[in-house]
């Protein structure tokens, strides 16, 4: 969220009740879509360099032999594969990026927590620039006050204070802070986003509830350098013992391995919660040793450990009147084993951030904020359903034989695992119809009753022109060449997260006279549109991908100026026209084929600032009208 | 040089008479081998991310039409292609890396210059640890003293003070400094390396000369954001005008383009030198406009400019009694257009650094230092010959017709250009026989009369076992998989520049019983060698690449312990055994095919700390003896 604010030049503050960032443990998996997002900001390379890369999963088995080997993700889904790196490093990359790009010196104000939030109710719907209808009281804590206690007698850092086995300490922190004077501040805000976790203070102020119940399954987590003869310790795998429970192996960076270990001997008490004081690293490793026998498993070095109780809960409302928003664990909690927590939460914020930025700048209509709930709540619901099924299969006892009806079928486990993997990549997300996605359907189908303004662009949409550029899904990537210097680029890398929409002109065969005329006519309409004039190149970047032979085409001769605008200080733009052609060193990207677009006639596409596809139309007058209507539906 | 010292934990000091690093201009091309070297230290990614990538060269032409298009480098030579990025950034990457890795806080001591150097002559041959036979007097300058004057009236930074059109100011700086008190320091050193440029103070102290003469060709250099309708301004290309001279286009990062422009109207005076005061950016761009007509060329922004006079000179001696060494422009100067200056100079230091480090540590015999001259002087000589030919072709007038004998043939130009490109990549370097390269031949063939100790390993060498692993050349790279986790790696990335030799066991088909026995016998000899015992894994890393099916082999079952040693704190080593097999996402590397090695029987290879190939032998007793003899020839 703060990264978007930094990149879009929006004044924002982040407060965190804790006194430090994460240094060990917590989330660790970066899924494919998250890597694409990090890359769109420009720092996926830092994660890729440090992380462990996940390539293979031997399948599960009841008697500790490999039942199968599967690729961790299906080939061809993305330019990335799944990686694992602890959350502290991921936070570091974000913090460095925010620092570098923020004109307003956005930084995380730590040991600071909100104490109250109030509204000027009758001004909430007025999104004009000088209206700040939210009043927050912030309290600044001392370092000591903000540092949570660790488990007694432990020398390894543990994450129990963030676990759902621990009660929230926000109220206590506020009480402690109130005993002192002079450490309170009043902030007037336009918008508030609560990314404040399962115990969300923001959610409680709004009186919103999460719906769902905990299960009886208790799991421990160890980040260790394992000493073992288990052959698949460097491969993500699931081990199902006959009766001692299950464990999951997640190989990590720097020789670390994360082990998720079922604690069958720890049970919830009458209140439904397990007693966390009974859980120690010794208990967890002993449970692991029973599960993994006859293989040996010990460790000398433990980096971090925690424990949690599985449960799935989701919020009914993700926002309060488009002024206060909830993201991440504040509106959906689940078990960590599918590596979704950090990923889906970042993706919530990634969905909302640019919308807020465009509204704050006065560029976009405030109605686009409604799409946060319509788009993200369905993702959360899907996640909860997946996790519910996956957790039950994972924590259940393996079926002994076909008559054993209370046991878990390993075939079903594997099927869920494979299907879940596609979901877990984040690439199957498909946002519903709205003014931001010009497709058939309406908000009612999105299952949460949101009334959305739809716009007129869908009357001009031609999704049939691009069978693999799917309205509502993220723009896929293939390798293309820069027209001028022949450099090979993954096309997605040209869709930077800079707050701009993209108009992507798949110009087809620009050397065919008929197609050249259509392209010229389309560009003429584009450059003469009074509505688009102020937005083109500033709020809507224009990218071209043609399919003629690169060496037979010339930038200045064959492509209208609007596709590569001239600047008095820096000359022609050489970075906007690309071609689907053979490269010198990296083969042929076959992008038109990949996109499912006709090489002769092409199409035009609008992508949103988050790379999701908003409009697909034809390279002609009708396509132009669709583009114009799309932006009339979005911009003020 | 300092990077090696930092990585090998050697105490070293670097002094630079200038008060700052480079911020603009100077060298800008990073050739393939240089990128491999940066990658071996672990920071090529920083350069790759920021740089412009060179993919294509339209060929030259007399009448300003494209005569041809060529790939900038031949496909398949390296995992990298040529990139362009200004020297200041490359220096930054080195400085950051040195800071991160240096235990002894090595940093560049700026505004500091040596004033005198003397020797304890009778102790020069004694390389024992406590002998410091060199005495240097260092003088610390003030900021003002160390800052060179810029061209009068110019607002753009220029590089004339580093150009060969400018007299050296070292003596003047020393004189200025001497007028003050208390800013002198005495340093006792084991070794001195003069990387101090064409005017090398170090070389002058030794009384060594560079041999060669300047030509009459004067060239200007502009780093500008060009405003032009010339279609190939973002492609490396050569423009030969009929009578106004030539220019070369080097597209750069951040919209910059470097233009090398022949100044036919500036002539050397009677002394053989051109008057630099006559050269301005205005004169240079006017010359460019004449050459590139009828296309237009102007600019609003100039980042840097300079001018130089072409000449080729090379030193006869690269060292003084293995105590004082000269590297880079201190022993070879030439024109900058082939992008060799920074690259060959870095490669000089890269050749010498690890040798010095191993001798300082008392691990290697001091005789290995002799190979610096035997290996690098031939490279310098080849460079000078190449540059001589290339410059003449480049600066000459194009031939009008077949009868025009004083003109330059464009066919010959293109031929030289193509041949030169392979040389310029740095990948054709082939070091001669020595104790470090167990091949036939002797030092006399290396053309400089160096007497070298040769070692006995070559009696056991079997270069025929690996047709593309060539003794004396750098170890080529193909994609392989980690045996344990299936991750795909370019094998060269496993040959880090950490000061260690590598024993690479191409183990062949380890599932064939005969080959498995041979491998086990080889490993048994290896682990029981009294000589190798203390070096294995510490000074000699062991890497294995086998060719059996990955999923049918097990690390702990099929590979002797010496190939993946056990550590009490961290368990088994999972990062040393690799396989040539199909990957999940990146195809089949076909490494055995690429290396020209039999998939059944394999071979063993020793690479030096700089990845050059020292020994190739068989996976058996004879191969083991060769490995042992190789290291007996190197280690004390």
XYZ file of C-alpha atoms in Angstrom, chain B residues 355-614:
260
model
C 47.671 -15.398 -7.282
C 48.900 -12.643 -4.988
C 46.318 -13.596 -2.355
C 47.342 -17.260 -2.325
C 51.045 -16.349 -2.082
C 50.450 -13.809 0.702
C 48.535 -16.464 2.626
C 51.505 -18.810 2.273
C 49.387 -21.369 0.428
C 50.800 -21.153 -3.101
C 54.360 -21.142 -4.384
C 55.616 -17.644 -5.262
C 56.479 -18.935 -8.753
C 52.833 -18.690 -9.758
C 53.312 -14.922 -9.801
C 55.451 -15.295 -12.942
C 52.403 -16.400 -14.861
C 50.953 -12.896 -14.622
C 53.413 -11.650 -17.215
C 53.381 -14.835 -19.283
C 49.587 -14.878 -19.439
C 48.647 -11.231 -19.684
C 51.379 -9.773 -21.887
C 50.283 -11.894 -24.821
C 46.710 -10.676 -24.365
C 47.964 -7.075 -24.362
C 50.012 -7.666 -27.504
C 47.002 -9.195 -29.274
C 44.921 -6.220 -28.218
C 47.424 -3.730 -29.561
C 47.624 -5.542 -32.893
C 43.856 -5.685 -33.160
C 43.436 -2.033 -32.274
C 46.125 -0.951 -34.726
C 44.345 -2.622 -37.593
C 40.870 -1.626 -36.492
C 41.755 2.045 -35.976
C 43.382 2.348 -39.359
C 40.331 0.859 -41.066
C 38.024 3.026 -39.001
C 39.773 6.338 -39.458
C 40.683 5.877 -43.100
C 38.712 7.247 -46.031
C 36.344 4.693 -47.638
C 37.555 3.328 -50.927
C 35.834 4.989 -53.886
C 36.225 2.085 -56.257
C 38.382 -0.957 -56.749
C 41.243 1.137 -58.181
C 41.346 3.443 -55.119
C 44.302 1.907 -53.311
C 44.632 4.411 -50.462
C 40.962 4.072 -49.458
C 39.640 1.495 -47.021
C 37.686 -1.465 -48.376
C 34.317 -1.830 -46.631
C 34.521 -5.578 -47.071
C 37.811 -5.630 -45.170
C 36.330 -3.343 -42.511
C 33.422 -5.681 -41.969
C 35.671 -8.732 -41.839
C 37.907 -7.103 -39.219
C 34.872 -5.945 -37.304
C 33.419 -9.453 -37.115
C 36.720 -11.086 -36.215
C 37.413 -8.307 -33.739
C 34.097 -8.921 -32.024
C 35.107 -12.407 -30.944
C 38.425 -11.120 -29.646
C 36.647 -8.240 -27.931
C 34.368 -10.552 -25.938
C 37.419 -11.651 -23.940
C 36.410 -15.278 -24.439
C 39.163 -16.186 -26.896
C 41.875 -15.734 -24.249
C 43.971 -18.934 -24.128
C 46.690 -18.985 -21.472
C 49.899 -20.876 -22.227
C 51.458 -23.833 -20.451
C 52.661 -23.387 -16.863
C 52.259 -25.039 -13.479
C 48.756 -23.511 -13.591
C 47.820 -24.901 -17.011
C 48.779 -28.542 -17.512
C 49.132 -28.563 -21.248
C 51.842 -29.148 -23.836
C 54.164 -26.289 -24.706
C 56.447 -24.130 -22.648
C 56.933 -20.562 -21.653
C 59.253 -19.793 -24.540
C 56.271 -20.135 -26.874
C 54.551 -17.363 -24.959
C 56.917 -14.925 -26.560
C 58.372 -13.077 -23.599
C 61.188 -15.302 -22.441
C 59.682 -15.987 -19.010
C 61.183 -19.135 -17.474
C 58.336 -21.007 -15.799
C 58.150 -23.966 -13.493
C 55.837 -26.381 -15.307
C 54.751 -29.064 -12.847
C 54.184 -32.758 -13.662
C 50.419 -32.820 -14.077
C 50.514 -32.555 -17.849
C 51.900 -36.101 -18.033
C 48.510 -37.255 -16.751
C 46.343 -34.854 -18.755
C 43.681 -36.184 -21.106
C 42.390 -33.080 -22.922
C 40.873 -35.418 -25.522
C 38.219 -36.433 -22.981
C 36.558 -33.018 -23.140
C 36.619 -31.400 -26.542
C 35.073 -28.145 -25.316
C 36.843 -27.864 -21.944
C 40.050 -26.355 -23.255
C 43.176 -26.135 -21.135
C 44.081 -22.478 -20.645
C 40.615 -21.151 -21.531
C 37.747 -20.246 -19.240
C 35.330 -22.990 -18.166
C 32.229 -22.664 -20.373
C 28.737 -22.682 -18.930
C 25.686 -24.819 -19.524
C 22.527 -25.247 -17.507
C 22.505 -28.113 -15.016
C 20.185 -29.174 -12.191
C 20.876 -29.478 -8.502
C 20.594 -33.191 -7.722
C 18.587 -32.608 -4.551
C 16.090 -29.876 -5.331
C 16.009 -29.860 -9.173
C 16.844 -26.170 -9.385
C 18.411 -25.126 -12.672
C 21.763 -23.311 -12.491
C 24.222 -22.126 -15.068
C 27.183 -24.250 -14.013
C 29.527 -21.278 -14.164
C 27.580 -19.607 -11.353
C 28.864 -22.370 -9.068
C 32.460 -21.282 -9.768
C 32.408 -18.293 -7.433
C 35.435 -16.045 -7.118
C 36.216 -16.965 -3.526
C 39.900 -17.787 -4.002
C 39.327 -21.553 -4.255
C 40.301 -23.895 -7.040
C 37.581 -26.291 -8.197
C 37.815 -30.000 -8.757
C 34.925 -30.710 -11.102
C 34.047 -34.393 -11.300
C 32.074 -35.056 -14.466
C 31.068 -38.376 -13.017
C 29.337 -39.812 -16.082
C 26.613 -42.434 -15.694
C 26.842 -43.269 -11.989
C 24.176 -45.977 -12.317
C 26.384 -48.095 -14.608
C 28.223 -50.480 -12.241
C 31.625 -50.155 -13.972
C 31.528 -46.338 -13.896
C 30.265 -46.347 -10.303
C 33.285 -48.451 -9.294
C 35.657 -46.089 -11.058
C 34.051 -43.109 -9.365
C 34.279 -44.786 -5.960
C 37.926 -45.681 -6.522
C 38.743 -42.123 -7.604
C 36.946 -40.687 -4.567
C 38.685 -43.155 -2.252
C 42.102 -41.987 -3.510
C 40.980 -38.393 -3.180
C 39.836 -38.681 0.428
C 42.901 -40.661 1.479
C 45.525 -38.377 -0.147
C 47.771 -36.993 2.580
C 48.749 -34.042 0.385
C 45.213 -33.043 -0.581
C 43.664 -33.654 2.852
C 44.119 -30.147 4.229
C 43.182 -28.458 0.939
C 40.010 -30.298 -0.077
C 36.850 -28.228 0.484
C 38.958 -25.405 1.993
C 41.188 -24.394 -0.903
C 39.728 -26.775 -3.466
C 35.958 -26.919 -3.738
C 34.584 -30.168 -5.143
C 31.703 -30.074 -7.621
C 30.091 -33.057 -9.301
C 28.102 -33.191 -12.515
C 26.696 -36.597 -13.427
C 24.620 -37.755 -16.383
C 22.318 -40.441 -14.962
C 18.606 -39.758 -14.550
C 18.112 -37.420 -11.597
C 15.020 -39.172 -10.293
C 16.770 -42.553 -10.303
C 19.761 -41.377 -8.267
C 19.994 -40.475 -4.571
C 22.579 -38.131 -3.105
C 23.304 -40.246 -0.033
C 23.184 -43.592 -1.807
C 24.973 -42.998 -5.109
C 27.660 -40.417 -4.383
C 30.709 -40.877 -2.126
C 30.796 -38.566 0.899
C 33.777 -36.536 -0.363
C 31.491 -35.167 -3.079
C 28.967 -33.774 -0.524
C 30.734 -33.618 2.861
C 28.889 -33.884 6.186
C 29.162 -31.080 8.724
C 28.187 -31.573 12.340
C 26.380 -28.252 12.567
C 24.666 -28.141 9.204
C 24.339 -31.744 8.044
C 25.004 -32.891 4.488
C 26.123 -30.539 1.737
C 23.215 -30.307 -0.723
C 24.826 -27.777 -3.070
C 27.704 -29.657 -4.703
C 26.198 -32.451 -6.785
C 24.535 -31.562 -10.090
C 23.026 -33.483 -12.966
C 22.700 -32.970 -16.716
C 18.991 -33.683 -17.039
C 15.727 -32.145 -18.234
C 14.469 -29.308 -16.009
C 10.857 -28.542 -15.170
C 10.816 -25.031 -16.623
C 14.014 -24.366 -18.549
C 14.527 -27.269 -20.930
C 17.552 -29.569 -21.037
C 20.948 -27.925 -20.664
C 22.705 -30.748 -22.583
C 25.831 -29.948 -20.626
C 27.755 -33.136 -21.443
C 27.137 -32.489 -25.125
C 28.177 -28.868 -24.702
C 31.354 -29.830 -22.850
C 32.127 -32.510 -25.418
C 32.352 -35.173 -22.690
C 31.225 -38.804 -22.958
C 28.025 -39.306 -20.929
C 29.102 -42.760 -19.761
C 32.699 -42.251 -18.683
C 33.004 -38.525 -17.935
C 36.266 -36.869 -16.877
C 37.765 -34.762 -14.059
C 38.653 -31.094 -14.449
C 40.579 -28.624 -12.308
C 39.672 -24.958 -12.680
C 41.703 -22.148 -11.156
C 40.152 -19.530 -8.878
C 39.600 -17.403 -12.010
C 37.699 -20.253 -13.782
C 40.471 -20.947 -16.279
C 41.002 -24.618 -16.935
C 44.176 -26.070 -15.428
